[in-house]
Amino acid sequence: MIYARFSTDLQNVNSTRDQIANCTALAERKEWQVLQVFEDAAISGAKRERPGYKKMLQAVKSGLVDVVLAEGLDRLNRSQELSANLFAVCEFNGVEIHTIADGRIEELHIGMKGTMDAMHLKRIAQMTHRGLQGRVADGRSAGGLSYGYRIPIDPHTGLRQTGELEPDEHQADVVRRIFREFSDGHSPRAIAHQLNAEGVPSPRGREWKVNTIYGNARRGTGILNNELYAGVRVWNRLQYRKNPETDQRASRGRDEEEIIRVEVPHLRIVDEDLWQAVKARQEGQRRTLSKGAPSTLRRKRYLLSGLVRCGRCGGNMTVAGSGKSRAYYCANAKEKGPSVCRGMPGLRIDRLQPLVLSGLRDELMTPEAVERFRSQFLDRVDEARKERDTEQASLRRAIAQEQKAIDGALRAIRDDMATKSVYAMLGAAEEKKEALEAELAAVEAPALDIPEDLAVLYRAQVDALADTLSDPEVVHRASEILGGLIDRIVIQHEETAGHTAEIEGKLLGLWSFADAKNAASYSDTASSLKLVAGVGF
């Protein structure tokens, strides 16, 4: 079985073809029969989600192949973790790994090559960052295309001028319109409504919404905060780190002294007076908001905050109004306008809240519902235990693999054959082994039991919530508890039947009442039931 890969669309598209040809020639010399060929084009070897790579792993586990052949170990993976995992999977299934560069791959190759490949990726990232910094300093673009701009075409060659930008006059007019209307006192919500009603495409080609316009001033997001519109290119505001479990990048803000600003007056599309007028209005709004608690610290005022959804568009429903007229309305209908969701009549809090509590207490915990959940729960517990056993076995193999790399490095040091890479590999392997051992310890979980009086405990807790809701200090905590019992409450409305509510229960939360100490251990055994809570309210 042959695997080939190249990293980016800037590399030779014939790269995998040439790798496969070279591997096929080696297989013929060794009189190996090539059963399957897998390849990935323009995908980094540090990513686990590669279609060809995943199919190759499935073939390894099928027991139909004896050898995985690649041009080099870096074609298979550029991650210490993925290389160790591949080696462990192949070893478990009796499959050898061979490369043209190194022959048969052993434990020491995995440790040393994995460390070197990881260091190589880090060096590439550093050099790329340095190169982009130089481009920005020269007044050129480091990548990305803000709304309002386009990449110019060279009139002589007909090719796009990479690194250059020019205003897109149609989009630039929309940007100036947004700035003018906001400066004149229009809210971002009203601006978004009107743009959607006129069918003006948003930066992502979808509907305009408040956050697209207002954004976050500290992070420089949103139309109103893009300094490029004022003729200043801002770079290095954020840094990105990859989550090793998901391969997804997460952004974090950099310190102010790390941020680079370069004057690019030829890219200004909003004049200075208008820019300053918008900044002045934003600052006034921030001062007004700062008089209250920060949004991240505000306590929830309503029991069902964050749980109610519009049945027409799937968006959140938020509370508006005062006194007894306070009601839930579709946020999309309010923020994006009827072109996105035409909304529905408001649903009063004093009608929805008691109905939800009654449904939870009296209907969700009927004997039939409890028994169905009990059966589902036991099935999931059995499945979770099997998954846990498999995960523990995989971790133990990975720990053993790291120990082999450590032993190999120690032998090299003992025999006075160690290089800087060997010492680096030793440190990385020891650190990885320690992390794997901690992960293995965390996998251990207590046995799960279903308390016989679960329904009684549950009803008592719901009753307690209902009795204390008149105390505003309790609502925030009560809302958190309900968030553990309910996934969402979907509201529908018909002219004849009125409102209906469908509660999607998260019955895992029941165990937190009966066994708060071990509640976190039940995360793999969630189950849910749906309940139509009421009609015509």
XYZ file of C-alpha atoms in Angstrom:
537
model
C 0.000 0.000 0.000
C 1.423 3.399 -1.055
C 0.700 6.833 0.448
C 1.714 10.162 -1.127
C 1.085 13.777 -0.150
C 2.127 17.352 -0.789
C 1.392 20.296 1.480
C 0.145 23.371 -0.391
C -1.333 24.384 -3.707
C 1.885 26.319 -4.328
C 3.826 23.094 -4.731
C 4.154 21.016 -7.883
C 0.811 19.337 -8.573
C 2.748 16.403 -10.037
C 4.441 15.798 -6.690
C 2.180 12.944 -5.614
C 2.432 11.369 -9.078
C 6.206 11.334 -8.827
C 6.125 10.018 -5.237
C 3.827 7.163 -6.292
C 6.068 6.323 -9.263
C 9.172 6.156 -7.060
C 7.388 4.051 -4.420
C 6.027 1.706 -7.105
C 9.532 1.206 -8.483
C 10.834 0.307 -5.000
C 7.932 -2.101 -4.457
C 8.742 -3.841 -7.742
C 12.400 -4.235 -6.748
C 11.339 -5.788 -3.452
C 8.712 -7.907 -5.253
C 5.883 -6.362 -3.222
C 2.416 -6.285 -4.730
C 0.826 -2.812 -4.558
C -2.796 -3.353 -3.521
C -3.894 0.244 -2.943
C -2.634 3.786 -3.457
C -3.779 6.737 -1.342
C -2.883 10.392 -1.764
C -3.699 13.842 -0.373
C -3.072 17.017 -2.338
C -2.409 20.441 -0.793
C -2.972 19.269 2.804
C -0.498 19.727 5.636
C 0.978 16.621 7.224
C 0.195 18.142 10.628
C -3.552 17.683 10.018
C -5.291 14.473 11.039
C -8.354 15.125 8.872
C -6.939 14.046 5.511
C -9.279 11.939 3.318
C -6.540 9.780 1.800
C -4.751 9.332 5.126
C -7.954 8.254 6.882
C -8.660 5.678 4.155
C -5.089 4.417 4.495
C -5.628 3.907 8.250
C -8.802 1.972 7.510
C -6.842 -0.252 5.121
C -4.200 -0.852 7.826
C -6.908 -1.934 10.260
C -8.551 -4.203 7.660
C -5.715 -6.744 7.875
C -5.336 -6.876 4.078
C -1.949 -5.151 3.831
C 1.496 -5.885 5.242
C 3.434 -2.717 4.398
C 2.758 1.027 4.235
C 5.206 2.606 1.767
C 5.906 6.337 1.369
C 8.678 8.512 -0.007
C 9.602 9.749 3.471
C 8.217 9.783 6.976
C 7.361 13.476 6.536
C 4.999 12.548 3.690
C 2.983 10.455 6.163
C 2.971 12.966 9.023
C 4.621 16.142 10.254
C 3.380 15.736 13.807
C 5.010 13.793 16.639
C 1.598 12.778 17.942
C 0.291 11.550 14.577
C 3.528 9.723 13.746
C 3.483 7.895 17.090
C -0.190 7.035 16.612
C 0.382 5.691 13.083
C 3.289 3.562 14.279
C 1.203 2.190 17.166
C -1.751 1.386 14.873
C 0.521 -0.344 12.345
C 2.360 -2.296 15.054
C -0.940 -3.422 16.597
C -2.164 -4.667 13.201
C 1.128 -6.291 12.201
C 1.879 -3.786 9.420
C 5.367 -2.435 8.689
C 6.137 1.151 7.643
C 8.791 1.608 4.953
C 10.075 4.773 3.261
C 12.423 5.305 0.340
C 14.543 7.623 2.481
C 14.958 5.486 5.602
C 13.896 1.932 4.808
C 11.922 0.197 7.534
C 10.745 2.648 10.198
C 11.522 1.764 13.825
C 10.819 3.440 17.156
C 13.895 5.652 17.015
C 12.880 7.005 13.600
C 9.492 7.996 15.003
C 11.012 9.846 17.951
C 13.802 11.611 16.097
C 12.026 12.269 12.794
C 8.855 13.356 14.572
C 10.801 15.881 16.628
C 12.681 17.170 13.590
C 9.473 17.508 11.529
C 7.733 19.376 14.351
C 10.732 21.730 14.642
C 10.718 22.158 10.850
C 7.055 23.212 10.888
C 7.768 25.718 13.646
C 10.677 27.176 11.658
C 8.461 27.474 8.572
C 5.831 29.321 10.620
C 8.460 31.706 11.993
C 9.940 32.385 8.565
C 6.471 32.883 7.048
C 5.580 35.345 9.803
C 8.838 37.236 9.248
C 8.219 37.368 5.509
C 4.690 38.701 5.969
C 5.964 41.311 8.400
C 8.368 42.528 5.716
C 5.557 42.757 3.151
C 3.432 44.826 5.525
C 6.368 47.129 6.296
C 6.715 47.691 2.538
C 3.064 48.747 2.347
C 1.794 45.534 0.741
C -0.954 43.164 1.847
C -0.081 40.169 4.027
C -3.143 38.280 2.854
C -6.858 38.445 3.398
C -9.355 40.594 1.541
C -11.458 43.111 3.450
C -14.923 44.020 2.235
C -14.598 47.125 0.085
C -11.438 46.033 -1.750
C -10.332 43.775 -4.582
C -7.037 42.465 -5.929
C -6.052 44.470 -9.026
C -5.312 42.925 -12.416
C -2.042 43.734 -14.164
C -3.117 45.327 -17.496
C -0.083 43.945 -19.304
C -0.146 40.319 -18.133
C -3.796 39.932 -17.186
C -2.700 38.319 -13.901
C -3.798 39.260 -10.406
C -1.240 41.400 -8.554
C -0.693 39.371 -5.394
C 0.010 41.533 -2.367
C -1.765 44.564 -3.800
C -5.258 45.922 -3.129
C -7.474 48.584 -4.635
C -10.908 49.887 -3.612
C -13.916 48.090 -5.087
C -16.102 51.130 -5.746
C -19.431 49.305 -5.443
C -18.539 47.779 -2.065
C -16.770 50.989 -0.992
C -20.052 52.878 -1.520
C -21.773 50.410 0.821
C -19.052 50.945 3.442
C -19.396 54.742 3.218
C -23.174 54.408 3.458
C -22.861 52.340 6.658
C -20.524 54.922 8.201
C -22.813 57.833 7.217
C -25.981 56.197 8.528
C -24.346 55.186 11.806
C -22.933 58.705 12.216
C -26.422 60.117 11.580
C -27.812 58.116 14.497
C -29.098 54.936 12.836
C -28.527 51.742 14.825
C -26.526 48.831 13.396
C -29.751 46.792 13.575
C -31.662 49.284 11.454
C -28.805 49.474 8.938
C -28.671 45.675 8.673
C -32.461 45.493 8.195
C -32.369 47.955 5.315
C -29.392 46.326 3.571
C -31.082 42.931 3.806
C -34.368 44.348 2.532
C -32.542 45.792 -0.497
C -30.765 42.490 -1.160
C -27.265 43.949 -0.749
C -24.791 41.027 -0.327
C -22.884 40.995 2.957
C -19.103 40.396 3.168
C -19.743 36.640 3.351
C -22.516 36.703 0.782
C -25.230 36.062 3.364
C -27.459 38.369 5.385
C -26.190 41.432 7.187
C -26.399 41.315 10.964
C -25.521 43.629 13.824
C -22.139 42.052 14.541
C -21.073 42.337 10.882
C -21.452 46.095 11.175
C -20.585 46.859 14.811
C -18.122 44.025 15.514
C -15.571 44.230 18.306
C -13.442 47.364 18.538
C -10.665 45.711 20.572
C -10.223 42.910 18.025
C -10.744 45.235 15.063
C -13.688 43.268 13.682
C -16.805 44.710 12.062
C -17.182 47.269 9.296
C -17.040 50.225 11.705
C -13.701 49.125 13.232
C -11.653 48.342 10.116
C -8.834 50.913 10.131
C -7.999 50.098 6.510
C -11.026 52.211 5.567
C -9.175 55.151 7.178
C -5.969 54.411 5.266
C -4.128 52.442 7.962
C -3.189 48.774 7.514
C -3.185 46.930 10.838
C -1.314 43.624 11.048
C -0.401 41.151 13.767
C -3.395 42.034 15.941
C -4.147 38.341 16.563
C -2.109 35.183 16.990
C -3.436 31.743 16.143
C -2.850 28.409 17.822
C -4.094 25.057 16.622
C -6.164 22.904 18.956
C -4.394 19.503 18.806
C -7.670 17.659 19.347
C -9.684 19.306 16.561
C -7.074 20.784 14.165
C -9.069 24.029 14.407
C -7.268 27.339 14.912
C -8.177 29.591 17.838
C -7.278 33.273 17.921
C -5.840 35.282 20.799
C -5.165 39.012 20.933
C -1.565 40.231 20.926
C -0.119 42.939 23.142
C -0.384 46.460 21.724
C 3.378 46.761 21.206
C 3.301 43.728 18.879
C 0.668 45.231 16.585
C 2.014 46.856 13.394
C 0.298 49.841 11.762
C 1.332 51.189 8.349
C -0.107 54.227 6.582
C -1.664 53.318 3.200
C -3.460 56.517 2.145
C -4.220 55.181 -1.347
C -6.563 52.617 0.243
C -8.612 55.103 2.293
C -12.325 55.001 1.411
C -13.796 56.858 4.428
C -12.735 60.481 4.916
C -11.235 61.581 8.221
C -14.226 63.649 9.399
C -16.652 60.763 8.923
C -14.246 58.282 10.541
C -13.851 60.498 13.622
C -17.604 61.103 13.851
C -18.208 57.339 13.982
C -15.452 56.834 16.570
C -16.970 59.591 18.720
C -20.415 57.941 18.653
C -18.931 54.522 19.467
C -17.007 55.988 22.396
C -20.189 57.594 23.722
C -21.975 54.250 23.549
C -19.114 52.501 25.333
C -19.188 55.048 28.166
C -22.918 54.507 28.552
C -22.528 50.723 28.658
C -19.599 50.915 31.085
C -21.883 52.401 33.733
C -23.494 48.965 34.055
C -21.876 45.606 34.625
C -19.729 44.169 31.812
C -21.758 41.886 29.568
C -19.682 38.878 30.568
C -20.493 39.499 34.231
C -24.180 40.322 33.913
C -26.432 37.876 35.714
C -29.290 36.294 33.806
C -32.562 38.079 34.501
C -34.891 35.418 33.140
C -35.229 31.741 33.954
C -35.221 30.562 30.320
C -32.457 32.865 29.045
C -30.533 31.274 26.175
C -32.895 28.302 25.807
C -35.801 29.625 23.704
C -35.545 29.225 19.917
C -37.696 30.454 17.034
C -39.351 27.548 15.227
C -39.357 29.456 11.949
C -35.683 30.320 11.537
C -33.959 28.485 14.416
C -32.584 31.712 15.888
C -32.587 32.805 19.526
C -35.638 34.431 21.048
C -34.920 37.324 23.394
C -37.023 39.242 25.898
C -38.458 42.700 25.170
C -41.098 44.846 26.805
C -41.742 45.756 30.425
C -43.832 44.572 33.347
C -46.372 41.874 32.561
C -46.021 42.577 28.842
C -42.454 41.220 28.763
C -42.351 38.573 26.060
C -39.996 36.495 23.904
C -39.447 37.669 20.320
C -37.251 36.262 17.508
C -33.851 37.982 17.575
C -33.278 37.388 13.845
C -36.559 39.100 13.009
C -35.512 42.060 15.160
C -31.870 42.304 14.103
C -31.897 41.145 10.478
C -35.419 42.008 9.410
C -38.295 40.185 7.671
C -36.123 39.142 4.726
C -34.443 36.671 7.126
C -37.342 35.860 9.475
C -40.794 37.390 9.628
C -41.007 36.478 13.294
C -44.136 35.791 15.305
C -46.232 37.508 17.967
C -44.469 37.841 21.297
C -44.830 35.001 23.823
C -45.294 36.363 27.338
C -42.847 35.188 29.976
C -45.563 34.646 32.579
C -47.220 32.106 30.257
C -44.159 30.221 29.008
C -42.255 29.902 32.281
C -44.855 28.013 34.369
C -45.713 25.816 31.391
C -42.077 24.711 31.024
C -41.752 23.953 34.736
C -45.002 22.004 34.694
C -43.871 20.026 31.660
C -40.553 19.171 33.288
C -42.109 18.169 36.593
C -45.228 16.291 35.489
C -44.692 15.022 31.939
C -40.995 14.545 31.331
C -40.753 12.242 34.364
C -43.710 9.944 33.683
C -42.973 6.253 34.433
C -42.795 5.564 30.692
C -40.287 8.377 30.138
C -38.146 7.270 33.077
C -38.086 3.646 31.916
C -37.207 4.628 28.358
C -34.400 6.790 29.622
C -33.199 4.040 31.969
C -32.891 1.678 28.996
C -31.121 4.279 26.869
C -28.848 5.179 29.739
C -27.713 1.600 30.364
C -27.031 1.098 26.657
C -24.925 4.249 26.554
C -23.081 3.288 29.737
C -22.095 -0.023 28.169
C -21.024 1.736 24.970
C -19.086 4.366 26.929
C -17.218 1.713 28.900
C -16.194 -0.049 25.706
C -15.006 3.244 24.228
C -13.134 3.992 27.445
C -11.402 0.599 27.338
C -10.361 1.206 23.727
C -9.078 4.689 24.564
C -7.104 3.385 27.537
C -5.504 0.667 25.406
C -4.548 3.223 22.750
C -3.035 5.535 25.360
C -1.043 2.718 26.929
C 0.380 1.809 23.504
C 1.278 5.444 22.883
C 2.981 5.636 26.292
C 4.947 2.487 25.483
C 5.938 4.058 22.155
C 7.249 7.177 23.876
C 9.142 5.022 26.344
C 10.824 3.230 23.432
C 11.875 6.590 22.000
C 13.234 7.595 25.422
C 15.148 4.315 25.704
C 16.596 4.798 22.221
C 17.766 8.313 23.027
C 19.300 7.167 26.312
C 21.208 4.430 24.477
C 22.547 6.994 22.019
C 23.626 9.222 24.910
C 25.215 6.272 26.702
C 27.147 5.291 23.564
C 28.298 8.898 23.075
C 26.360 9.158 19.782
C 23.922 11.848 20.831
C 23.329 15.021 18.821
C 21.282 18.111 19.678
C 18.330 16.509 17.929
C 18.592 13.432 20.154
C 18.517 15.578 23.307
C 15.565 17.529 21.898
C 13.813 14.280 21.036
C 14.431 12.941 24.541
C 12.903 16.010 26.171
C 9.910 15.964 23.819
C 9.315 12.235 24.381
C 9.476 12.593 28.156
C 7.073 15.527 28.042
C 4.694 13.640 25.739
C 4.821 10.544 27.917
C 3.975 12.594 30.996
C 1.036 14.184 29.172
C -0.218 10.793 27.981
C 0.012 9.362 31.484
C -2.009 12.290 32.816
C -4.554 11.751 30.062
C -4.749 8.052 30.913
C -5.341 8.846 34.580
C -8.139 11.228 33.602
C -9.883 8.528 31.564
C -10.574 6.483 34.696
C -14.166 7.023 35.783
C -16.365 5.760 38.647
C -19.079 3.197 38.043
C -22.415 4.742 37.076
C -25.556 3.799 38.982
C -29.136 4.920 38.536
C -30.659 6.052 41.849
C -34.012 4.402 42.465
C -35.572 7.629 43.743
C -34.352 9.701 40.799
C -37.839 10.910 39.808
C -38.567 12.023 43.381
C -35.294 13.922 43.658
C -35.865 15.508 40.274
C -39.406 16.705 41.024
C -38.247 18.147 44.332
C -35.584 20.188 42.585
C -38.009 21.520 39.958
C -40.519 22.401 42.680
C -37.783 24.219 44.562
C -36.982 26.231 41.444
C -40.616 27.231 41.018
C -40.896 28.306 44.681
C -37.857 30.592 44.613
C -38.230 32.333 41.258
C -39.674 35.427 42.871
C -36.199 36.147 44.273
C -34.092 37.855 41.554
C -30.895 36.635 43.231
C -31.999 33.056 42.549
C -33.010 33.411 38.902
C -29.415 33.335 37.583
C -28.570 30.088 39.388
C -31.952 28.570 38.547
C -31.365 29.372 34.878
C -28.008 27.563 35.018
C -29.698 24.489 36.522
C -32.366 24.463 33.815
C -29.600 24.726 31.237
C -28.454 21.340 32.482
C -31.926 19.864 31.981
C -33.024 21.435 28.704
C -31.282 21.564 25.340
C -33.727 24.040 23.827
C -37.349 25.160 23.799
C -38.629 25.565 20.225
C -41.573 27.936 19.798
C -44.038 27.700 16.896
C -47.038 29.905 16.158
C -50.192 29.409 14.109
C -53.047 31.826 13.762
C -55.652 29.336 14.993
C -53.675 27.331 17.569
C -51.522 30.149 18.897
C -48.088 29.322 20.332
C -46.777 25.825 20.914
C -43.585 24.878 22.738
C -41.481 21.786 22.208
C -39.031 21.048 25.026
C -35.983 18.995 24.128
C -34.816 17.532 27.414
C -31.238 16.804 28.404
C -31.939 14.056 30.919
C -28.282 13.658 31.759
C -28.798 16.663 34.026
C -31.013 14.620 36.319
C -27.998 12.796 37.685
C -26.385 16.039 38.816
C -29.247 16.325 41.306
C -28.745 12.837 42.663
C -24.953 12.664 42.506
C -23.397 16.133 42.248
C -19.951 14.789 43.168
C -19.696 12.551 40.101
C -21.847 14.580 37.701
C -18.894 15.359 35.418
C -18.297 11.646 34.885
C -21.597 11.237 33.035
C -20.672 13.317 29.997
C -20.561 10.286 27.709
C -23.988 8.967 28.696
C -26.332 11.786 27.687
C -29.786 10.949 26.399
C -32.768 13.104 25.573
C -36.500 12.990 25.014
C -38.767 15.452 23.238
C -41.964 16.772 24.782
C -44.696 18.986 23.360
C -45.338 21.038 26.438
C -48.495 22.887 25.576
C -50.806 24.299 22.931
C -52.636 27.545 22.491
C -50.919 29.840 24.964
